[in-house]
Amino acid sequence: MRTKVGRWLHHVIELSPMPRFEWLRGSESRIRRFLKRCRWALLCLAVLLAWARWWPMAPLFTAPTSTVVLDREGGLLAAIVASDGQWRMPPADSIPKRFERCLTEFEDRRFRKHWGIRVPSLVRAWRQNRKAGRTVSGGSTITMQVSRMALGNRERTLWNKLKEMALALRLELRMSKDEIIRLHAANAPFGGNVVGLEAAAWRWFGKPPHELGWAESATLAVLPNAPARIHPGRNREALRAKRDRLLNRLLEVGALDSLEWSLAKDEPLPEAPLPLPRLAPHLLATLQGSGHLGRRIATTIDRSLQERITAMTDRYASLLRANEVHNAAVLVLDAPTGEVLAYIGNLSQAEQGGDVDLVRALRSTGSLLKPFLHAAMLQSGERMPDQLVPDLPTSYEGFAPRNHDGEHSGAVPASAALARSLNVPAVRALREHGVERARRMLVAMGIKGLNRGAEHYGLSLIVGGGESTIAGSLHACRSTDNCRRCRWCAGG
C-alpha cells in the first residue's frame, strides 16, 4: 500500500501534463525511497523551523540604557551613562542610510539576501583559520553578530558557533532585516565604554547619527570589528587603513563619487571622546527620578531658548554671588499652552547645593501668593481696588506682621497695598477671607506643597509661611509612555 507521500508523488509525476515533471517519470520509486530514508531528517527540520518561529524567546538584550532627554525637535539636550557605566542609548526607530550601507559593505554584503547563515562564508573562514592555525576570520553574518552579542560574546568554539547560528535562524524568522540591523547598531561595541551607534556618534564626533558624513560613517562601521584593539585612541593608523579600504569599496560599487571619496579620505580621525550635551542636567535628574530611568524622553524644551537662558544665568552668577545669592532657577513657559520652553534648575557654577533642582524643590512662597488672595477677594466682592485698608501695627495671638521697611502708612487703597507688597494689609485680608478657604483655593490652582491644614500655616501663609515649587503643576515631558507613573505628563 502506498504511503500518502507516495500517492502524492505518483499523482504529480503521472497525472501532471506539465513538461517540467517529464524528467521524473520512471524515477518515482527512487524518489520514494529517498524520502523514506530522509523522513526523520525532514521531521527534525520541521521541528527546528517550528521551534525557531513560534517557541517563546526571552528578550535578547537586557543591559541598562542611558537616560536621554530630547528637545521639542528631537535634538539631544542631556544624557547620562547607564547604571553599568556604559554609554548605551535606548534603541532608535531607524538608522542612517549611509551607516547602513557602510556596515553591510564591510560586514555582510549579502545581508538582505540570506537567511541569517551563509555557508560559503563559514567554509571560507574555516579554511582561512585552519591555514593560519588560529582564528583570523569568523564568517559571521550581521544576524549572527547580533546573536553573538545577545549570547554575551562567548569564546569562539564550534558549539558556540552552532548556538549563534540557531539564534540567527530564529531572528530571521521573527524579525525583518531592518529590525535586525537596528539591533546591531544599538548594541555593537564602539570602543571604551561606548555601546551603540547613537552613543558612538556623539562620543566620537559630537553629532547625532543622521548628521554623519561618509568618512565618519565608515569609521564607525569598522569599529565594532575589533573595538578593544583598534579605536580612535589606539592603533589609529590601522583604523584609518580599514576605513580607507571601506571607502575604496564604496567607490567601486558606486555608493559615492570620486569627489566624495577624495574628501572622505582626507578627513581626520577623532582625537578623543567628546562630552555629550548637558543643556538640561537638572531636568534630566528630575525626570530620571520620576520613573523614566533608562528611557528616551521627549520634552517641550526649546533648545535655542534653553541655551540663551543658560548663558544669561552664567553671566549673572558672579553678581548674585557678590550679594550672597549662590543659587537660582529659571522656568520659562508658553502662557497659552503651559508648555515649558526653558528649564534651568540651578546655576551651572553654583558653589553650594548646585546639584539641587530648585525648580522642583519646596521653598518659601514669600509674597507671591498675595495677588491670588487679592483676586479671590475681588471676585467674591469682599474687597474693591480703591477700598481703604488699614496698615497699622497689628498682632494676632503673638504673631505681629511687619512691612519690609518697618513703617506703617495708616489707611491705603487695597490696590496700592498690593503694589507695594505690604505685609500687614495682606495678613488682615487673609484673616478676613479665611486661611483654610485661601489654602484650598491655592491648591486648586495647582500650587504644590500646601498639603497641611490651616492650623499649621496660620496667618503667616500669605507672607511666606507656606512652601511650594516654581513648577507647581506645570509639565515638561511630552512622552506618553508609562503615563500613569509620570508626574510630568500632558505637557505637549
mmCIF file of N, CA and C in Angstrom, residues 241-366:
data_model
loop_
_atom_site.group_PDB
_atom_site.id
_atom_site.type_symbol
_atom_site.label_atom_id
_atom_site.label_comp_id
_atom_site.label_asym_id
_atom_site.label_seq_id
_atom_site.Cartn_x
_atom_site.Cartn_y
_atom_site.Cartn_z
ATOM 1 N N ALA A 241 43.466 52.730 7.983
ATOM 2 C CA ALA A 241 43.606 51.830 6.843
ATOM 3 C C ALA A 241 42.314 51.056 6.595
ATOM 4 N N LYS A 242 41.670 50.582 7.662
ATOM 5 C CA LYS A 242 40.404 49.862 7.500
ATOM 6 C C LYS A 242 39.321 50.789 6.965
ATOM 7 N N ARG A 243 39.283 52.020 7.483
ATOM 8 C CA ARG A 243 38.292 52.975 6.997
ATOM 9 C C ARG A 243 38.496 53.270 5.518
ATOM 10 N N ASP A 244 39.752 53.477 5.116
ATOM 11 C CA ASP A 244 40.032 53.817 3.719
ATOM 12 C C ASP A 244 39.741 52.650 2.787
ATOM 13 N N ARG A 245 39.975 51.419 3.243
ATOM 14 C CA ARG A 245 39.624 50.264 2.407
ATOM 15 C C ARG A 245 38.119 50.204 2.177
ATOM 16 N N LEU A 246 37.366 50.532 3.224
ATOM 17 C CA LEU A 246 35.915 50.548 3.066
ATOM 18 C C LEU A 246 35.492 51.665 2.124
ATOM 19 N N LEU A 247 36.104 52.837 2.213
ATOM 20 C CA LEU A 247 35.782 53.926 1.299
ATOM 21 C C LEU A 247 36.113 53.544 -0.139
ATOM 22 N N ASN A 248 37.218 52.824 -0.325
ATOM 23 C CA ASN A 248 37.562 52.355 -1.674
ATOM 24 C C ASN A 248 36.482 51.419 -2.208
ATOM 25 N N ARG A 249 35.997 50.562 -1.342
ATOM 26 C CA ARG A 249 34.947 49.633 -1.756
ATOM 27 C C ARG A 249 33.663 50.396 -2.119
ATOM 28 N N LEU A 250 33.328 51.409 -1.328
ATOM 29 C CA LEU A 250 32.135 52.201 -1.617
ATOM 30 C C LEU A 250 32.267 52.928 -2.950
ATOM 31 N N LEU A 251 33.487 53.348 -3.294
ATOM 32 C CA LEU A 251 33.710 53.969 -4.602
ATOM 33 C C LEU A 251 33.517 52.950 -5.721
ATOM 34 N N GLU A 252 34.008 51.735 -5.498
ATOM 35 C CA GLU A 252 33.894 50.693 -6.523
ATOM 36 C C GLU A 252 32.443 50.354 -6.837
ATOM 37 N N VAL A 253 31.598 50.294 -5.821
ATOM 38 C CA VAL A 253 30.201 49.891 -6.037
ATOM 39 C C VAL A 253 29.312 51.081 -6.377
ATOM 40 N N GLY A 254 29.905 52.283 -6.440
ATOM 41 C CA GLY A 254 29.139 53.438 -6.845
ATOM 42 C C GLY A 254 28.318 54.077 -5.745
ATOM 43 N N ALA A 255 28.609 53.756 -4.496
ATOM 44 C CA ALA A 255 27.864 54.363 -3.390
ATOM 45 C C ALA A 255 28.219 55.835 -3.215
ATOM 46 N N LEU A 256 29.439 56.238 -3.614
ATOM 47 C CA LEU A 256 29.841 57.631 -3.586
ATOM 48 C C LEU A 256 30.720 57.919 -4.798
ATOM 49 N N ASP A 257 30.732 59.156 -5.212
ATOM 50 C CA ASP A 257 31.507 59.505 -6.402
ATOM 51 C C ASP A 257 32.948 59.826 -6.032
ATOM 52 N N SER A 258 33.752 60.118 -7.021
ATOM 53 C CA SER A 258 35.187 60.319 -6.791
ATOM 54 C C SER A 258 35.470 61.528 -5.907
ATOM 55 N N LEU A 259 34.660 62.592 -6.053
ATOM 56 C CA LEU A 259 34.870 63.763 -5.210
ATOM 57 C C LEU A 259 34.541 63.455 -3.757
ATOM 58 N N GLU A 260 33.407 62.806 -3.518
ATOM 59 C CA GLU A 260 33.053 62.419 -2.147
ATOM 60 C C GLU A 260 34.103 61.483 -1.564
ATOM 61 N N TRP A 261 34.593 60.564 -2.385
ATOM 62 C CA TRP A 261 35.623 59.622 -1.928
ATOM 63 C C TRP A 261 36.904 60.352 -1.539
ATOM 64 N N SER A 262 37.329 61.295 -2.378
ATOM 65 C CA SER A 262 38.563 62.033 -2.099
ATOM 66 C C SER A 262 38.432 62.867 -0.829
ATOM 67 N N LEU A 263 37.316 63.554 -0.677
ATOM 68 C CA LEU A 263 37.112 64.378 0.517
ATOM 69 C C LEU A 263 37.010 63.515 1.769
ATOM 70 N N ALA A 264 36.358 62.354 1.655
ATOM 71 C CA ALA A 264 36.195 61.476 2.818
ATOM 72 C C ALA A 264 37.542 60.931 3.289
ATOM 73 N N LYS A 265 38.418 60.573 2.366
ATOM 74 C CA LYS A 265 39.718 60.015 2.757
ATOM 75 C C LYS A 265 40.610 61.063 3.415
ATOM 76 N N ASP A 266 40.358 62.336 3.123
ATOM 77 C CA ASP A 266 41.171 63.402 3.730
ATOM 78 C C ASP A 266 40.695 63.782 5.121
ATOM 79 N N GLU A 267 39.535 63.315 5.520
ATOM 80 C CA GLU A 267 39.031 63.670 6.848
ATOM 81 C C GLU A 267 39.855 62.980 7.934
ATOM 82 N N PRO A 268 40.195 63.711 9.010
ATOM 83 C CA PRO A 268 40.978 63.095 10.090
ATOM 84 C C PRO A 268 40.109 62.222 10.979
ATOM 85 N N LEU A 269 40.763 61.350 11.720
ATOM 86 C CA LEU A 269 40.068 60.545 12.728
ATOM 87 C C LEU A 269 39.842 61.387 13.976
ATOM 88 N N PRO A 270 38.829 61.079 14.763
ATOM 89 C CA PRO A 270 38.625 61.822 16.023
ATOM 90 C C PRO A 270 39.793 61.605 16.976
ATOM 91 N N GLU A 271 40.106 62.619 17.744
ATOM 92 C CA GLU A 271 41.258 62.544 18.649
ATOM 93 C C GLU A 271 40.921 61.859 19.967
ATOM 94 N N ALA A 272 39.776 62.201 20.544
ATOM 95 C CA ALA A 272 39.418 61.676 21.869
ATOM 96 C C ALA A 272 37.905 61.737 22.019
ATOM 97 N N PRO A 273 37.343 60.958 22.946
ATOM 98 C CA PRO A 273 35.882 61.020 23.174
ATOM 99 C C PRO A 273 35.449 62.424 23.579
ATOM 100 N N LEU A 274 34.289 62.819 23.115
ATOM 101 C CA LEU A 274 33.749 64.144 23.397
ATOM 102 C C LEU A 274 32.642 64.047 24.451
ATOM 103 N N PRO A 275 32.476 65.079 25.271
ATOM 104 C CA PRO A 275 31.361 65.067 26.228
ATOM 105 C C PRO A 275 30.034 65.243 25.511
ATOM 106 N N LEU A 276 29.001 64.616 26.022
ATOM 107 C CA LEU A 276 27.673 64.773 25.459
ATOM 108 C C LEU A 276 27.065 66.089 25.935
ATOM 109 N N PRO A 277 26.092 66.636 25.215
ATOM 110 C CA PRO A 277 25.456 67.889 25.648
ATOM 111 C C PRO A 277 24.894 67.775 27.060
ATOM 112 N N ARG A 278 25.015 68.886 27.821
ATOM 113 C CA ARG A 278 24.469 68.949 29.184
ATOM 114 C C ARG A 278 23.693 70.249 29.325
ATOM 115 N N LEU A 279 22.681 70.433 28.482
ATOM 116 C CA LEU A 279 21.928 71.681 28.474
ATOM 117 C C LEU A 279 20.810 71.704 29.505
ATOM 118 N N ALA A 280 20.392 70.533 29.993
ATOM 119 C CA ALA A 280 19.316 70.490 30.993
ATOM 120 C C ALA A 280 19.615 69.412 32.028
ATOM 121 N N PRO A 281 20.709 69.546 32.766
ATOM 122 C CA PRO A 281 21.103 68.478 33.695
ATOM 123 C C PRO A 281 20.118 68.269 34.836
ATOM 124 N N HIS A 282 19.518 69.356 35.344
ATOM 125 C CA HIS A 282 18.588 69.199 36.464
ATOM 126 C C HIS A 282 17.260 68.590 36.007
ATOM 127 N N LEU A 283 16.817 68.958 34.824
ATOM 128 C CA LEU A 283 15.620 68.326 34.277
ATOM 129 C C LEU A 283 15.864 66.845 34.043
ATOM 130 N N LEU A 284 17.048 66.497 33.548
ATOM 131 C CA LEU A 284 17.409 65.096 33.347
ATOM 132 C C LEU A 284 17.349 64.323 34.661
ATOM 133 N N ALA A 285 17.955 64.874 35.718
ATOM 134 C CA ALA A 285 17.970 64.183 37.010
ATOM 135 C C ALA A 285 16.565 64.041 37.580
ATOM 136 N N THR A 286 15.740 65.081 37.421
ATOM 137 C CA THR A 286 14.377 65.032 37.946
ATOM 138 C C THR A 286 13.537 63.999 37.213
ATOM 139 N N LEU A 287 13.625 63.979 35.892
ATOM 140 C CA LEU A 287 12.860 63.011 35.109
ATOM 141 C C LEU A 287 13.348 61.587 35.364
ATOM 142 N N GLN A 288 14.640 61.430 35.533
ATOM 143 C CA GLN A 288 15.184 60.101 35.817
ATOM 144 C C GLN A 288 14.664 59.575 37.143
ATOM 145 N N GLY A 289 14.503 60.472 38.111
ATOM 146 C CA GLY A 289 13.979 60.066 39.401
ATOM 147 C C GLY A 289 12.472 59.964 39.455
ATOM 148 N N SER A 290 11.803 60.278 38.339
ATOM 149 C CA SER A 290 10.340 60.238 38.300
ATOM 150 C C SER A 290 9.817 59.058 37.502
ATOM 151 N N GLY A 291 10.605 57.983 37.420
ATOM 152 C CA GLY A 291 10.160 56.776 36.739
ATOM 153 C C GLY A 291 10.597 56.666 35.299
ATOM 154 N N HIS A 292 11.534 57.506 34.847
ATOM 155 C CA HIS A 292 11.985 57.473 33.458
ATOM 156 C C HIS A 292 13.410 56.947 33.320
ATOM 157 N N LEU A 293 13.913 56.210 34.274
ATOM 158 C CA LEU A 293 15.281 55.710 34.222
ATOM 159 C C LEU A 293 15.486 54.850 32.974
ATOM 160 N N GLY A 294 16.533 55.174 32.205
ATOM 161 C CA GLY A 294 16.867 54.388 31.028
ATOM 162 C C GLY A 294 15.947 54.616 29.847
ATOM 163 N N ARG A 295 15.215 55.723 29.820
ATOM 164 C CA ARG A 295 14.264 55.987 28.740
ATOM 165 C C ARG A 295 14.748 57.144 27.862
ATOM 166 N N ARG A 296 14.132 57.227 26.697
ATOM 167 C CA ARG A 296 14.318 58.365 25.806
ATOM 168 C C ARG A 296 13.106 59.284 26.007
ATOM 169 N N ILE A 297 13.331 60.497 26.539
ATOM 170 C CA ILE A 297 12.242 61.362 26.983
ATOM 171 C C ILE A 297 12.144 62.576 26.066
ATOM 172 N N ALA A 298 11.014 62.723 25.420
ATOM 173 C CA ALA A 298 10.754 63.907 24.592
ATOM 174 C C ALA A 298 10.140 65.000 25.452
ATOM 175 N N THR A 299 10.632 66.223 25.332
ATOM 176 C CA THR A 299 10.136 67.341 26.133
ATOM 177 C C THR A 299 9.686 68.486 25.231
ATOM 178 N N THR A 300 9.151 69.526 25.855
ATOM 179 C CA THR A 300 8.725 70.722 25.122
ATOM 180 C C THR A 300 9.803 71.799 25.132
ATOM 181 N N ILE A 301 10.997 71.501 25.604
ATOM 182 C CA ILE A 301 12.058 72.497 25.725
ATOM 183 C C ILE A 301 12.479 73.012 24.346
ATOM 184 N N ASP A 302 12.622 74.324 24.237
ATOM 185 C CA ASP A 302 13.149 74.973 23.041
ATOM 186 C C ASP A 302 14.658 75.096 23.212
ATOM 187 N N ARG A 303 15.430 74.372 22.387
ATOM 188 C CA ARG A 303 16.878 74.305 22.575
ATOM 189 C C ARG A 303 17.535 75.687 22.515
ATOM 190 N N SER A 304 17.161 76.492 21.535
ATOM 191 C CA SER A 304 17.768 77.812 21.388
ATOM 192 C C SER A 304 17.501 78.668 22.623
ATOM 193 N N LEU A 305 16.266 78.652 23.100
ATOM 194 C CA LEU A 305 15.931 79.434 24.286
ATOM 195 C C LEU A 305 16.646 78.888 25.513
ATOM 196 N N GLN A 306 16.745 77.596 25.628
ATOM 197 C CA GLN A 306 17.453 76.979 26.756
ATOM 198 C C GLN A 306 18.914 77.429 26.787
ATOM 199 N N GLU A 307 19.550 77.483 25.625
ATOM 200 C CA GLU A 307 20.946 77.922 25.567
ATOM 201 C C GLU A 307 21.083 79.384 25.960
ATOM 202 N N ARG A 308 20.153 80.229 25.493
ATOM 203 C CA ARG A 308 20.229 81.655 25.826
ATOM 204 C C ARG A 308 20.004 81.901 27.316
ATOM 205 N N ILE A 309 19.046 81.217 27.890
ATOM 206 C CA ILE A 309 18.783 81.410 29.324
ATOM 207 C C ILE A 309 19.949 80.881 30.162
ATOM 208 N N THR A 310 20.549 79.785 29.743
ATOM 209 C CA THR A 310 21.716 79.258 30.457
ATOM 210 C C THR A 310 22.860 80.256 30.427
ATOM 211 N N ALA A 311 23.114 80.838 29.241
ATOM 212 C CA ALA A 311 24.169 81.851 29.127
ATOM 213 C C ALA A 311 23.853 83.072 29.997
ATOM 214 N N MET A 312 22.591 83.442 30.061
ATOM 215 C CA MET A 312 22.191 84.596 30.873
ATOM 216 C C MET A 312 22.448 84.339 32.362
ATOM 217 N N THR A 313 22.071 83.172 32.840
ATOM 218 C CA THR A 313 22.301 82.872 34.260
ATOM 219 C C THR A 313 23.789 82.789 34.573
ATOM 220 N N ASP A 314 24.591 82.309 33.626
ATOM 221 C CA ASP A 314 26.035 82.264 33.844
ATOM 222 C C ASP A 314 26.610 83.679 33.955
ATOM 223 N N ARG A 315 26.080 84.607 33.147
ATOM 224 C CA ARG A 315 26.580 85.989 33.212
ATOM 225 C C ARG A 315 26.244 86.641 34.548
ATOM 226 N N TYR A 316 25.084 86.345 35.091
ATOM 227 C CA TYR A 316 24.655 86.978 36.336
ATOM 228 C C TYR A 316 25.128 86.224 37.576
ATOM 229 N N ALA A 317 25.755 85.084 37.402
ATOM 230 C CA ALA A 317 26.155 84.267 38.554
ATOM 231 C C ALA A 317 27.113 85.022 39.466
ATOM 232 N N SER A 318 28.106 85.703 38.881
ATOM 233 C CA SER A 318 29.083 86.418 39.718
ATOM 234 C C SER A 318 28.423 87.550 40.493
ATOM 235 N N LEU A 319 27.485 88.266 39.856
ATOM 236 C CA LEU A 319 26.774 89.338 40.554
ATOM 237 C C LEU A 319 25.926 88.784 41.697
ATOM 238 N N LEU A 320 25.294 87.652 41.459
ATOM 239 C CA LEU A 320 24.488 87.043 42.515
ATOM 240 C C LEU A 320 25.365 86.599 43.681
ATOM 241 N N ARG A 321 26.525 86.009 43.366
ATOM 242 C CA ARG A 321 27.424 85.567 44.451
ATOM 243 C C ARG A 321 27.914 86.756 45.268
ATOM 244 N N ALA A 322 28.129 87.883 44.620
ATOM 245 C CA ALA A 322 28.567 89.073 45.347
ATOM 246 C C ALA A 322 27.520 89.535 46.342
ATOM 247 N N ASN A 323 26.267 89.202 46.089
ATOM 248 C CA ASN A 323 25.174 89.542 47.006
ATOM 249 C C ASN A 323 24.768 88.344 47.866
ATOM 250 N N GLU A 324 25.695 87.363 47.998
ATOM 251 C CA GLU A 324 25.470 86.171 48.824
ATOM 252 C C GLU A 324 24.283 85.335 48.333
ATOM 253 N N VAL A 325 24.008 85.410 47.037
ATOM 254 C CA VAL A 325 22.997 84.544 46.426
ATOM 255 C C VAL A 325 23.748 83.482 45.622
ATOM 256 N N HIS A 326 23.720 82.261 46.090
ATOM 257 C CA HIS A 326 24.542 81.212 45.493
ATOM 258 C C HIS A 326 23.747 80.268 44.600
ATOM 259 N N ASN A 327 22.447 80.418 44.559
ATOM 260 C CA ASN A 327 21.613 79.520 43.755
ATOM 261 C C ASN A 327 20.520 80.316 43.068
ATOM 262 N N ALA A 328 20.094 79.846 41.921
ATOM 263 C CA ALA A 328 18.997 80.487 41.190
ATOM 264 C C ALA A 328 18.400 79.475 40.221
ATOM 265 N N ALA A 329 17.134 79.658 39.903
ATOM 266 C CA ALA A 329 16.445 78.782 38.959
ATOM 267 C C ALA A 329 15.587 79.633 38.041
ATOM 268 N N VAL A 330 15.412 79.150 36.812
ATOM 269 C CA VAL A 330 14.604 79.868 35.827
ATOM 270 C C VAL A 330 13.689 78.867 35.135
ATOM 271 N N LEU A 331 12.412 79.223 35.042
ATOM 272 C CA LEU A 331 11.435 78.407 34.322
ATOM 273 C C LEU A 331 10.696 79.319 33.361
ATOM 274 N N VAL A 332 10.789 79.047 32.057
ATOM 275 C CA VAL A 332 10.129 79.859 31.033
ATOM 276 C C VAL A 332 8.995 79.042 30.434
ATOM 277 N N LEU A 333 7.789 79.651 30.424
ATOM 278 C CA LEU A 333 6.593 78.950 29.967
ATOM 279 C C LEU A 333 5.975 79.643 28.775
ATOM 280 N N ASP A 334 5.290 78.867 27.970
ATOM 281 C CA ASP A 334 4.420 79.410 26.931
ATOM 282 C C ASP A 334 3.046 79.580 27.569
ATOM 283 N N ALA A 335 2.657 80.826 27.798
ATOM 284 C CA ALA A 335 1.427 81.091 28.566
ATOM 285 C C ALA A 335 0.182 80.443 27.965
ATOM 286 N N PRO A 336 -0.062 80.527 26.652
ATOM 287 C CA PRO A 336 -1.307 79.936 26.119
ATOM 288 C C PRO A 336 -1.404 78.424 26.297
ATOM 289 N N THR A 337 -0.270 77.715 26.184
ATOM 290 C CA THR A 337 -0.306 76.244 26.231
ATOM 291 C C THR A 337 0.183 75.669 27.550
ATOM 292 N N GLY A 338 0.937 76.451 28.334
ATOM 293 C CA GLY A 338 1.519 75.934 29.563
ATOM 294 C C GLY A 338 2.757 75.091 29.335
ATOM 295 N N GLU A 339 3.266 75.029 28.094
ATOM 296 C CA GLU A 339 4.456 74.232 27.817
ATOM 297 C C GLU A 339 5.696 74.877 28.417
ATOM 298 N N VAL A 340 6.591 74.049 28.931
ATOM 299 C CA VAL A 340 7.855 74.531 29.471
ATOM 300 C C VAL A 340 8.835 74.696 28.310
ATOM 301 N N LEU A 341 9.304 75.915 28.086
ATOM 302 C CA LEU A 341 10.214 76.201 26.978
ATOM 303 C C LEU A 341 11.672 76.243 27.405
ATOM 304 N N ALA A 342 11.934 76.560 28.664
ATOM 305 C CA ALA A 342 13.307 76.567 29.191
ATOM 306 C C ALA A 342 13.269 76.151 30.651
ATOM 307 N N TYR A 343 14.253 75.379 31.062
ATOM 308 C CA TYR A 343 14.249 74.811 32.414
ATOM 309 C C TYR A 343 15.685 74.853 32.936
ATOM 310 N N ILE A 344 15.967 75.809 33.822
ATOM 311 C CA ILE A 344 17.276 75.935 34.463
ATOM 312 C C ILE A 344 17.079 75.617 35.934
ATOM 313 N N GLY A 345 17.505 74.454 36.366
ATOM 314 C CA GLY A 345 17.258 74.028 37.740
ATOM 315 C C GLY A 345 18.148 74.684 38.765
ATOM 316 N N ASN A 346 19.316 75.183 38.337
ATOM 317 C CA ASN A 346 20.240 75.831 39.265
ATOM 318 C C ASN A 346 21.370 76.437 38.446
ATOM 319 N N LEU A 347 22.177 77.258 39.093
ATOM 320 C CA LEU A 347 23.326 77.849 38.418
ATOM 321 C C LEU A 347 24.331 76.755 38.068
ATOM 322 N N SER A 348 24.884 76.810 36.873
ATOM 323 C CA SER A 348 25.842 75.782 36.459
ATOM 324 C C SER A 348 27.137 75.866 37.258
ATOM 325 N N GLN A 349 27.439 77.040 37.825
ATOM 326 C CA GLN A 349 28.670 77.221 38.610
ATOM 327 C C GLN A 349 28.378 77.430 40.099
ATOM 328 N N ALA A 350 27.261 76.923 40.552
ATOM 329 C CA ALA A 350 26.903 77.107 41.964
ATOM 330 C C ALA A 350 27.918 76.418 42.863
ATOM 331 N N GLU A 351 28.387 77.143 43.872
ATOM 332 C CA GLU A 351 29.364 76.589 44.802
ATOM 333 C C GLU A 351 28.712 75.802 45.925
ATOM 334 N N GLN A 352 27.454 76.088 46.200
ATOM 335 C CA GLN A 352 26.743 75.421 47.283
ATOM 336 C C GLN A 352 25.416 74.867 46.757
ATOM 337 N N GLY A 353 25.207 73.581 46.915
ATOM 338 C CA GLY A 353 23.943 72.977 46.522
ATOM 339 C C GLY A 353 23.645 73.045 45.046
ATOM 340 N N GLY A 354 24.688 73.028 44.203
ATOM 341 C CA GLY A 354 24.476 73.148 42.773
ATOM 342 C C GLY A 354 23.734 71.986 42.152
ATOM 343 N N ASP A 355 23.706 70.827 42.822
ATOM 344 C CA ASP A 355 23.011 69.665 42.275
ATOM 345 C C ASP A 355 21.515 69.682 42.574
ATOM 346 N N VAL A 356 21.071 70.599 43.419
ATOM 347 C CA VAL A 356 19.663 70.651 43.797
ATOM 348 C C VAL A 356 18.852 71.298 42.686
ATOM 349 N N ASP A 357 17.770 70.656 42.284
ATOM 350 C CA ASP A 357 16.868 71.211 41.283
ATOM 351 C C ASP A 357 15.897 72.156 41.986
ATOM 352 N N LEU A 358 16.182 73.457 41.910
ATOM 353 C CA LEU A 358 15.367 74.431 42.621
ATOM 354 C C LEU A 358 14.003 74.625 41.980
ATOM 355 N N VAL A 359 13.836 74.229 40.729
ATOM 356 C CA VAL A 359 12.517 74.316 40.115
ATOM 357 C C VAL A 359 11.541 73.384 40.822
ATOM 358 N N ARG A 360 12.028 72.232 41.252
ATOM 359 C CA ARG A 360 11.162 71.247 41.901
ATOM 360 C C ARG A 360 11.272 71.262 43.423
ATOM 361 N N ALA A 361 12.256 71.966 43.962
ATOM 362 C CA ALA A 361 12.447 71.981 45.410
ATOM 363 C C ALA A 361 11.410 72.872 46.086
ATOM 364 N N LEU A 362 10.900 72.421 47.226
ATOM 365 C CA LEU A 362 9.952 73.215 48.005
ATOM 366 C C LEU A 362 10.689 74.362 48.690
ATOM 367 N N ARG A 363 10.181 75.582 48.472
ATOM 368 C CA ARG A 363 10.795 76.743 49.087
ATOM 369 C C ARG A 363 9.690 77.702 49.530
ATOM 370 N N SER A 364 10.025 78.623 50.391
ATOM 371 C CA SER A 364 9.050 79.587 50.886
ATOM 372 C C SER A 364 8.454 80.382 49.719
ATOM 373 N N THR A 365 7.143 80.563 49.791
ATOM 374 C CA THR A 365 6.465 81.308 48.728
ATOM 375 C C THR A 365 6.672 82.813 48.835
ATOM 376 N N GLY A 366 7.165 83.287 49.966
ATOM 377 C CA GLY A 366 7.369 84.723 50.127
ATOM 378 C C GLY A 366 6.058 85.484 49.946
#
